[in-house]
Tab-separated table of C-alpha atoms in Angstrom:
chain	number	residue	atom	x	y	z
T	1	MET	CA	100.398	-2.393	-59.103
T	2	THR	CA	99.785	-3.608	-62.660
T	3	GLU	CA	101.162	-1.309	-65.338
T	4	THR	CA	98.570	0.195	-67.682
T	5	PRO	CA	99.629	0.823	-71.313
T	6	ALA	CA	100.352	4.548	-71.710
T	7	ASP	CA	97.636	5.046	-74.323
T	8	LEU	CA	95.029	3.559	-71.967
T	9	LEU	CA	95.912	5.627	-68.901
T	10	LYS	CA	93.153	7.910	-67.696
T	11	ARG	CA	94.111	11.571	-67.512
T	12	THR	CA	92.907	14.205	-65.099
T	13	PRO	CA	91.754	17.692	-66.183
T	14	LEU	CA	95.165	18.956	-64.985
T	15	ASP	CA	97.237	16.565	-67.102
T	16	ALA	CA	98.426	19.213	-69.585
T	17	LEU	CA	99.374	21.568	-66.741
T	18	HIS	CA	101.406	18.865	-65.016
T	19	ARG	CA	103.390	18.261	-68.177
T	20	ARG	CA	104.012	21.975	-68.759
T	21	LEU	CA	105.316	22.243	-65.197
T	22	GLY	CA	107.720	19.344	-65.736
T	23	GLY	CA	105.871	16.765	-63.669
T	24	ARG	CA	107.329	13.243	-63.857
T	25	MET	CA	104.284	11.181	-64.751
T	26	ILE	CA	103.634	7.616	-63.612
T	27	ASP	CA	100.834	5.060	-63.684
T	28	PHE	CA	98.881	5.130	-60.440
T	29	ALA	CA	95.764	2.935	-60.318
T	30	GLY	CA	95.353	3.339	-64.073
T	31	TRP	CA	95.772	7.129	-63.997
T	32	ALA	CA	98.622	9.259	-65.328
T	33	LEU	CA	99.698	11.307	-62.303
T	34	PRO	CA	102.819	13.276	-61.328
T	35	VAL	CA	105.069	11.545	-58.820
T	36	GLN	CA	107.116	14.732	-58.382
T	37	PHE	CA	107.916	18.130	-59.890
T	38	ALA	CA	110.883	19.969	-58.293
T	39	GLY	CA	111.630	17.011	-56.008
T	40	THR	CA	109.995	15.130	-53.161
T	41	LEU	CA	111.923	16.863	-50.383
T	42	ALA	CA	111.089	20.375	-51.602
T	43	GLU	CA	107.432	19.476	-52.125
T	44	HIS	CA	107.201	17.850	-48.692
T	45	LYS	CA	108.726	20.920	-47.046
T	46	ALA	CA	106.314	23.188	-48.930
T	47	ALA	CA	103.364	21.377	-47.354
T	48	ARG	CA	104.879	21.591	-43.872
T	49	ALA	CA	106.031	25.237	-44.061
T	50	GLY	CA	104.004	26.885	-46.848
T	51	ALA	CA	101.473	25.340	-49.195
T	52	ALA	CA	101.582	22.409	-51.608
T	53	LEU	CA	99.064	21.712	-54.366
T	54	PHE	CA	98.189	18.091	-55.193
T	55	ASP	CA	96.041	16.745	-58.021
T	56	VAL	CA	93.771	14.096	-56.487
T	57	SER	CA	91.265	14.019	-59.340
T	58	HIS	CA	91.784	10.257	-59.638
T	59	MET	CA	89.782	9.801	-56.441
T	60	GLN	CA	86.150	9.038	-57.241
T	61	GLN	CA	83.437	11.514	-56.280
T	62	ILE	CA	79.939	10.090	-55.703
T	63	TRP	CA	76.575	11.565	-54.684
T	64	LEU	CA	73.900	9.637	-52.788
T	65	ARG	CA	70.546	11.376	-53.127
T	66	GLY	CA	67.143	10.691	-51.590
T	67	GLY	CA	65.941	7.447	-50.057
T	68	ASP	CA	67.028	8.358	-46.507
T	69	ALA	CA	70.649	8.126	-47.620
T	70	ALA	CA	72.216	8.439	-44.161
T	71	VAL	CA	70.241	5.517	-42.708
T	72	ALA	CA	70.933	3.410	-45.789
T	73	LEU	CA	74.677	4.151	-45.771
T	74	GLU	CA	74.992	3.283	-42.078
T	75	ARG	CA	74.236	-0.352	-42.961
T	76	LEU	CA	77.509	-0.431	-44.903
T	77	VAL	CA	79.808	1.673	-42.686
T	78	PRO	CA	80.485	1.883	-38.919
T	79	GLY	CA	80.519	5.688	-38.756
T	80	ASP	CA	77.816	8.036	-37.484
T	81	ILE	CA	76.239	9.235	-40.705
T	82	VAL	CA	72.734	9.887	-39.342
T	83	GLY	CA	74.236	12.342	-36.847
T	84	LEU	CA	76.364	14.091	-39.475
T	85	LYS	CA	75.161	17.691	-39.691
T	86	ILE	CA	74.744	19.570	-42.963
T	87	GLY	CA	78.046	21.233	-43.799
T	88	ARG	CA	80.197	18.632	-42.033
T	89	GLN	CA	82.376	15.746	-43.204
T	90	ARG	CA	83.448	12.462	-41.591
T	91	TYR	CA	85.961	9.671	-42.215
T	92	THR	CA	84.564	6.130	-42.348
T	93	MET	CA	85.009	2.748	-44.039
T	94	PHE	CA	83.046	0.305	-46.175
T	95	LEU	CA	83.239	-3.049	-44.381
T	96	ASN	CA	82.607	-6.611	-45.539
T	97	GLU	CA	80.804	-9.215	-43.439
T	98	ARG	CA	84.107	-10.287	-41.860
T	99	GLY	CA	84.773	-6.744	-40.699
T	100	GLY	CA	87.458	-6.257	-43.374
T	101	ILE	CA	87.909	-2.808	-44.895
T	102	ILE	CA	86.648	-2.689	-48.487
T	103	ASP	CA	87.745	0.946	-48.673
T	104	ASP	CA	88.132	4.013	-46.491
T	105	LEU	CA	86.333	7.163	-47.568
T	106	MET	CA	85.132	10.641	-46.696
T	107	VAL	CA	81.398	11.385	-46.368
T	108	SER	CA	79.961	14.891	-46.197
T	109	ALA	CA	76.367	16.021	-45.654
T	110	TRP	CA	74.800	18.584	-47.979
T	111	PRO	CA	71.216	19.885	-48.237
T	112	HIS	CA	70.677	17.766	-51.353
T	113	GLY	CA	72.439	14.539	-50.379
T	114	LEU	CA	75.592	12.823	-49.170
T	115	PHE	CA	78.873	13.365	-51.005
T	116	LEU	CA	81.442	10.553	-50.952
T	117	VAL	CA	85.103	10.585	-51.988
T	118	VAL	CA	86.631	7.123	-52.378
T	119	ASN	CA	90.045	5.795	-53.395
T	120	ALA	CA	90.881	5.502	-57.084
T	121	ALA	CA	92.110	1.914	-56.897
T	122	ARG	CA	88.848	0.870	-55.209
T	123	ALA	CA	86.384	3.041	-57.136
T	124	ALA	CA	84.969	0.250	-59.307
T	125	VAL	CA	84.694	-2.058	-56.289
T	126	ASP	CA	82.999	0.655	-54.218
T	127	ILE	CA	80.486	1.568	-56.910
T	128	ALA	CA	79.575	-2.090	-57.444
T	129	HIS	CA	79.263	-2.535	-53.662
T	130	LEU	CA	76.946	0.465	-53.383
T	131	ARG	CA	74.789	-0.686	-56.287
T	132	GLN	CA	74.474	-4.156	-54.805
T	133	LYS	CA	74.045	-3.296	-51.122
T	134	LEU	CA	72.632	0.234	-50.828
T	135	VAL	CA	68.829	0.255	-50.596
T	136	GLY	CA	66.931	3.460	-51.367
T	137	PRO	CA	69.201	6.330	-52.425
T	138	ALA	CA	70.078	7.132	-56.019
T	139	ILE	CA	73.798	6.710	-56.771
T	140	GLU	CA	75.325	9.421	-58.971
T	141	VAL	CA	78.929	8.854	-60.064
T	142	VAL	CA	80.552	12.245	-60.736
T	143	GLN	CA	82.429	12.316	-64.031
T	144	ASP	CA	83.009	15.962	-64.934
T	145	ARG	CA	84.993	17.417	-62.050
T	146	ALA	CA	88.577	17.649	-60.862
T	147	LEU	CA	89.700	17.373	-57.234
T	148	ILE	CA	92.721	19.192	-55.832
T	149	ALA	CA	94.241	19.333	-52.347
T	150	LEU	CA	95.826	22.578	-51.141
T	151	GLN	CA	97.796	21.669	-48.007
T	152	GLY	CA	99.953	23.564	-45.545
T	153	PRO	CA	99.967	26.482	-43.098
T	154	ALA	CA	99.689	29.010	-45.947
T	155	ALA	CA	96.731	27.231	-47.588
T	156	GLU	CA	94.088	29.440	-45.965
T	157	ASP	CA	95.777	32.693	-46.911
T	158	ILE	CA	96.219	31.580	-50.510
T	159	LEU	CA	92.708	30.236	-51.074
T	160	ALA	CA	91.074	33.115	-49.178
T	161	LYS	CA	92.487	35.530	-51.754
T	162	LEU	CA	90.168	33.869	-54.280
T	163	ALA	CA	87.339	32.886	-51.916
T	164	PRO	CA	87.342	34.851	-48.636
T	165	ALA	CA	84.599	32.667	-47.118
T	166	VAL	CA	86.970	29.719	-46.649
T	167	ALA	CA	88.777	31.531	-43.821
T	168	GLY	CA	85.766	30.907	-41.602
T	169	MET	CA	85.689	27.156	-42.203
T	170	ALA	CA	86.837	24.814	-39.423
T	171	PHE	CA	88.412	21.380	-39.821
T	172	MET	CA	86.045	18.933	-41.583
T	173	ALA	CA	83.623	21.664	-42.635
T	174	VAL	CA	82.287	21.641	-46.224
T	175	ALA	CA	80.742	24.422	-48.292
T	176	ALA	CA	79.852	25.421	-51.831
T	177	VAL	CA	82.183	28.289	-52.732
T	178	ASP	CA	82.637	30.433	-55.839
T	179	VAL	CA	86.272	30.352	-56.972
T	180	LEU	CA	87.065	32.465	-60.043
T	181	GLY	CA	83.450	32.096	-61.172
T	182	ALA	CA	83.394	28.298	-60.784
T	183	ASP	CA	81.023	26.411	-58.476
T	184	CYS	CA	83.439	24.572	-56.187
T	185	TRP	CA	82.728	22.133	-53.355
T	186	VAL	CA	85.301	22.812	-50.658
T	187	SER	CA	86.183	20.784	-47.562
T	188	ARG	CA	88.672	21.856	-44.922
T	189	SER	CA	90.535	18.582	-44.843
T	190	GLY	CA	93.346	16.650	-46.466
T	191	TYR	CA	95.672	13.703	-45.965
T	192	THR	CA	98.930	15.319	-44.891
T	193	GLY	CA	98.380	16.189	-41.219
T	194	GLU	CA	98.465	19.879	-42.152
T	195	ASP	CA	95.704	22.452	-42.387
T	196	GLY	CA	94.306	22.762	-45.864
T	197	PHE	CA	91.464	22.176	-48.274
T	198	GLU	CA	90.219	19.684	-50.826
T	199	ILE	CA	88.428	21.424	-53.680
T	200	SER	CA	86.107	19.773	-56.199
T	201	ILE	CA	86.118	21.891	-59.357
T	202	PRO	CA	84.217	21.719	-62.673
T	203	ALA	CA	86.681	20.137	-65.097
T	204	GLU	CA	86.760	23.107	-67.449
T	205	ALA	CA	87.811	25.472	-64.633
T	206	ALA	CA	90.412	23.233	-62.982
T	207	GLU	CA	93.489	24.404	-64.863
T	208	ARG	CA	92.933	28.142	-64.428
T	209	ILE	CA	92.178	27.738	-60.713
T	210	ALA	CA	95.261	25.570	-60.187
T	211	GLU	CA	97.427	28.047	-62.102
T	212	ARG	CA	96.127	30.924	-59.982
T	213	LEU	CA	96.809	29.053	-56.740
T	214	ILE	CA	100.359	28.366	-57.925
T	215	ALA	CA	100.800	32.027	-58.867
T	216	LEU	CA	99.714	32.958	-55.347
T	217	GLY	CA	102.407	30.754	-53.807
T	218	ALA	CA	101.322	27.108	-53.831
T	219	THR	CA	104.023	24.605	-54.823
T	220	PRO	CA	102.965	21.866	-57.278
T	221	ALA	CA	103.476	18.521	-55.542
T	222	GLY	CA	103.282	14.877	-56.557
T	223	LEU	CA	102.447	11.454	-55.199
T	224	ALA	CA	105.837	10.885	-53.576
T	225	ALA	CA	105.479	13.870	-51.230
T	226	ARG	CA	101.879	12.946	-50.566
T	227	ASP	CA	103.124	9.547	-49.353
T	228	THR	CA	105.866	10.906	-47.080
T	229	LEU	CA	103.444	13.447	-45.604
T	230	ARG	CA	100.672	10.956	-44.870
T	231	LEU	CA	103.122	8.481	-43.344
T	232	GLU	CA	104.584	11.099	-41.004
T	233	ALA	CA	100.981	11.899	-40.046
T	234	GLY	CA	100.337	8.218	-39.248
T	235	LEU	CA	97.634	7.878	-41.914
T	236	CYS	CA	96.811	4.605	-43.689
T	237	LEU	CA	97.224	3.973	-47.401
T	238	TYR	CA	94.630	1.567	-48.777
T	239	GLY	CA	96.141	-1.568	-50.274
T	240	GLN	CA	99.258	-1.137	-48.179
T	241	ASP	CA	98.267	-0.531	-44.540
T	242	ILE	CA	94.618	-1.621	-44.791
T	243	ASP	CA	92.664	-3.966	-47.042
T	244	GLU	CA	89.783	-6.454	-46.995
T	245	THR	CA	91.662	-8.688	-44.551
T	246	THR	CA	92.162	-5.832	-42.053
T	247	THR	CA	89.524	-4.684	-39.569
T	248	PRO	CA	89.246	-1.158	-38.141
T	249	ILE	CA	90.225	-2.489	-34.713
T	250	GLU	CA	93.401	-4.072	-36.081
T	251	ALA	CA	94.163	-0.888	-38.024
T	252	ASP	CA	93.831	1.255	-34.874
T	253	LEU	CA	90.850	3.037	-36.421
T	254	ALA	CA	88.389	2.253	-33.634
T	255	TRP	CA	88.082	6.019	-33.029
T	256	ALA	CA	86.000	6.148	-36.233
T	257	ILE	CA	83.324	3.904	-34.646
T	258	PRO	CA	81.285	6.020	-32.192
T	259	LYS	CA	79.487	4.772	-29.083
T	260	ARG	CA	76.052	4.492	-30.732
T	261	ARG	CA	77.353	2.297	-33.527
T	262	ARG	CA	79.377	0.129	-31.106
T	263	ALA	CA	76.246	-0.463	-29.059
T	264	ALA	CA	74.066	-1.443	-32.025
T	265	LEU	CA	76.691	-3.148	-34.254
T	266	ASP	CA	74.045	-2.942	-36.994
T	267	PHE	CA	76.457	-2.642	-39.899
T	268	ALA	CA	78.324	-5.076	-42.130
T	269	GLY	CA	80.904	-6.925	-40.063
T	270	GLY	CA	79.397	-5.662	-36.820
T	271	ALA	CA	79.563	-9.022	-35.042
T	272	VAL	CA	83.291	-9.373	-35.719
T	273	ILE	CA	83.968	-5.770	-34.753
T	274	GLY	CA	82.044	-6.221	-31.507
T	275	GLN	CA	84.093	-9.294	-30.592
T	276	GLN	CA	87.353	-7.467	-31.281
T	277	ILE	CA	86.311	-4.406	-29.276
T	278	ALA	CA	85.501	-6.669	-26.327
T	279	ALA	CA	88.403	-9.119	-26.498
T	280	GLY	CA	91.015	-7.488	-28.697
T	281	ALA	CA	92.202	-8.398	-32.168
T	282	ALA	CA	95.104	-10.668	-33.057
T	283	ARG	CA	97.244	-7.747	-34.220
T	284	ARG	CA	97.407	-3.959	-34.148
T	285	ARG	CA	98.903	-1.246	-36.348
T	286	VAL	CA	101.733	0.678	-34.673
T	287	GLY	CA	104.285	3.370	-35.446
T	288	ILE	CA	107.944	2.376	-35.771
T	289	LEU	CA	111.099	4.495	-35.619
T	290	PRO	CA	114.083	2.597	-37.068
T	291	GLN	CA	117.467	3.680	-35.753
T	292	GLY	CA	120.053	4.815	-38.254
T	293	ARG	CA	119.341	6.001	-41.784
T	294	ALA	CA	118.022	2.883	-43.535
T	295	PRO	CA	114.219	2.911	-44.111
T	296	ALA	CA	112.275	-0.247	-43.295
T	297	ARG	CA	110.240	-0.963	-46.422
T	298	ALA	CA	106.930	-2.816	-46.685
T	299	GLY	CA	107.368	-6.495	-45.882
T	300	THR	CA	110.225	-5.987	-43.426
T	301	GLN	CA	109.872	-8.460	-40.567
T	302	ILE	CA	109.517	-7.176	-36.999
T	303	PHE	CA	111.081	-9.054	-34.055
T	304	ASP	CA	110.969	-8.523	-30.312
T	305	ILE	CA	114.248	-8.073	-28.416
T	306	ASP	CA	114.390	-11.843	-27.799
T	307	GLY	CA	114.309	-12.536	-31.543
T	308	ALA	CA	110.705	-13.761	-31.815
T	309	LEU	CA	108.832	-12.729	-34.982
T	310	ILE	CA	105.951	-10.446	-33.953
T	311	GLY	CA	104.809	-8.778	-37.180
T	312	SER	CA	105.769	-6.964	-40.358
T	313	VAL	CA	106.048	-3.454	-41.783
T	314	THR	CA	103.367	-2.210	-44.190
T	315	SER	CA	104.698	1.296	-44.976
T	316	GLY	CA	108.152	2.758	-44.532
T	317	THR	CA	110.154	5.659	-45.901
T	318	TYR	CA	112.450	8.518	-44.945
T	319	GLY	CA	110.573	11.183	-42.957
T	320	PRO	CA	111.870	14.573	-44.142
T	321	THR	CA	110.373	16.496	-41.219
T	322	LEU	CA	112.013	14.204	-38.659
T	323	GLY	CA	115.178	13.780	-40.688
T	324	ALA	CA	114.957	10.043	-40.022
T	325	PRO	CA	113.193	6.924	-41.308
T	326	VAL	CA	109.619	6.221	-40.193
T	327	ALA	CA	107.416	3.165	-40.653
T	328	MET	CA	104.102	1.603	-39.738
T	329	GLY	CA	103.281	-2.057	-39.409
T	330	TYR	CA	101.290	-4.703	-37.576
T	331	VAL	CA	102.455	-6.512	-34.475
T	332	ALA	CA	100.792	-9.029	-32.165
T	333	PHE	CA	98.029	-7.420	-30.114
T	334	SER	CA	99.769	-8.283	-26.843
T	335	VAL	CA	102.894	-6.440	-28.004
T	336	ALA	CA	100.914	-3.381	-29.146
T	337	SER	CA	99.021	-3.300	-25.843
T	338	GLY	CA	102.274	-3.488	-23.917
T	339	ALA	CA	103.592	-0.524	-25.897
T	340	ALA	CA	100.526	1.653	-25.311
T	341	GLY	CA	101.565	5.074	-24.058
T	342	MET	CA	105.274	4.225	-24.069
T	343	THR	CA	108.108	3.254	-26.391
T	344	LEU	CA	109.118	-0.370	-26.865
T	345	PRO	CA	112.434	-1.611	-28.307
T	346	ILE	CA	112.261	-4.074	-31.225
T	347	THR	CA	114.466	-5.149	-34.123
T	348	LEU	CA	113.851	-5.123	-37.866
T	349	GLY	CA	115.124	-7.630	-40.403
T	350	VAL	CA	116.686	-5.315	-42.999
T	351	ARG	CA	118.873	-6.870	-45.727
T	352	GLY	CA	119.782	-9.833	-43.559
T	353	ALA	CA	120.696	-7.792	-40.486
T	354	GLN	CA	118.774	-7.170	-37.274
T	355	LEU	CA	118.540	-3.396	-36.911
T	356	PRO	CA	117.305	-1.736	-33.712
T	357	ALA	CA	114.027	0.187	-33.766
T	358	THR	CA	111.323	1.395	-31.427
T	359	ILE	CA	107.527	1.099	-31.399
T	360	VAL	CA	106.142	4.592	-30.763
T	361	ALA	CA	102.784	6.353	-30.644
T	362	LEU	CA	101.343	7.797	-33.842
T	363	PRO	CA	101.488	10.305	-35.440
T	364	PHE	CA	105.187	10.923	-35.924
T	365	VAL	CA	104.495	14.605	-36.660
T	366	ALA	CA	101.736	16.455	-34.776
T	367	ASN	CA	98.784	17.556	-36.905
T	368	HIS	CA	97.935	21.220	-37.440
T	369	PHE	CA	94.237	21.091	-38.252
T	370	LYS	CA	92.166	24.252	-37.692
T	371	ARG	CA	89.682	23.360	-34.960
């Protein structure tokens, strides 16, 4: 990622709080964000056993209003947006005409429109794509709000002390909730595999709400723990595991394309997606457990047990919950199909050596969403 000069970095409404708490700040997609506070391992464990608080204000919030927004958006994404009920949220992807993933995003339905949350590094691309391709709805780019993620088994208890109504929310529900007098837009979701919430907050109220959540027991957490958590949960990182050359079928995201959309294929890239659903793609994303202690980093080559090159790693790190390295990568479709429902031995080219590993089912750590 290209380094942005420090004086040009964008800062979230929680920037001053991060610095007071000792956050180690880095450049992420042109934003100054904390990579860690007390340490990645402690922050990771807080999300798995208690509650961790992440600043995700760099992610772009967008409203689509009027103009039969759900029908219009379905031309750009393969998800079921027309069938999305008010008060519910869904994961989907912007696709190009080749079926490649322009970005992955969350879409929620509200009485007054659709609310989108897209990745920071793709925000400008997504907004330009919407303005060029979306016909009908008004596009409102949100500029004056923060976004935080409260994740972990204690998240409900902590947030419910400030907003009791959230205790009744199920996974992927959304609601407008008063938190310390601020109008917040809350979803029961996150990107860690744990129960929790993402909370859109008016910028001026963000710091006092974050401070109160921390006082109630949430541990401030940074980007490093967010990465280890999402990888253990088998979740893709845009620009690393998926991009415009990757289709949802290759990325093992076919579950996000429901039966109605598969039948019609009336979205960007539909013809390619239909062919891959019917005949398979050239490659498929899989989970990998390297043996030993050495993580397999992005770019590591993957070989079958006979020494033939079959793919490469896209994400890899040490998994604190497992106490062992974990990775994801792409292998030939025939290999992935052969591994379906079972483990498959492979080797990884790490620092000139062939290290044993196993293709396994994702996720590495079971999710704990509140159904």
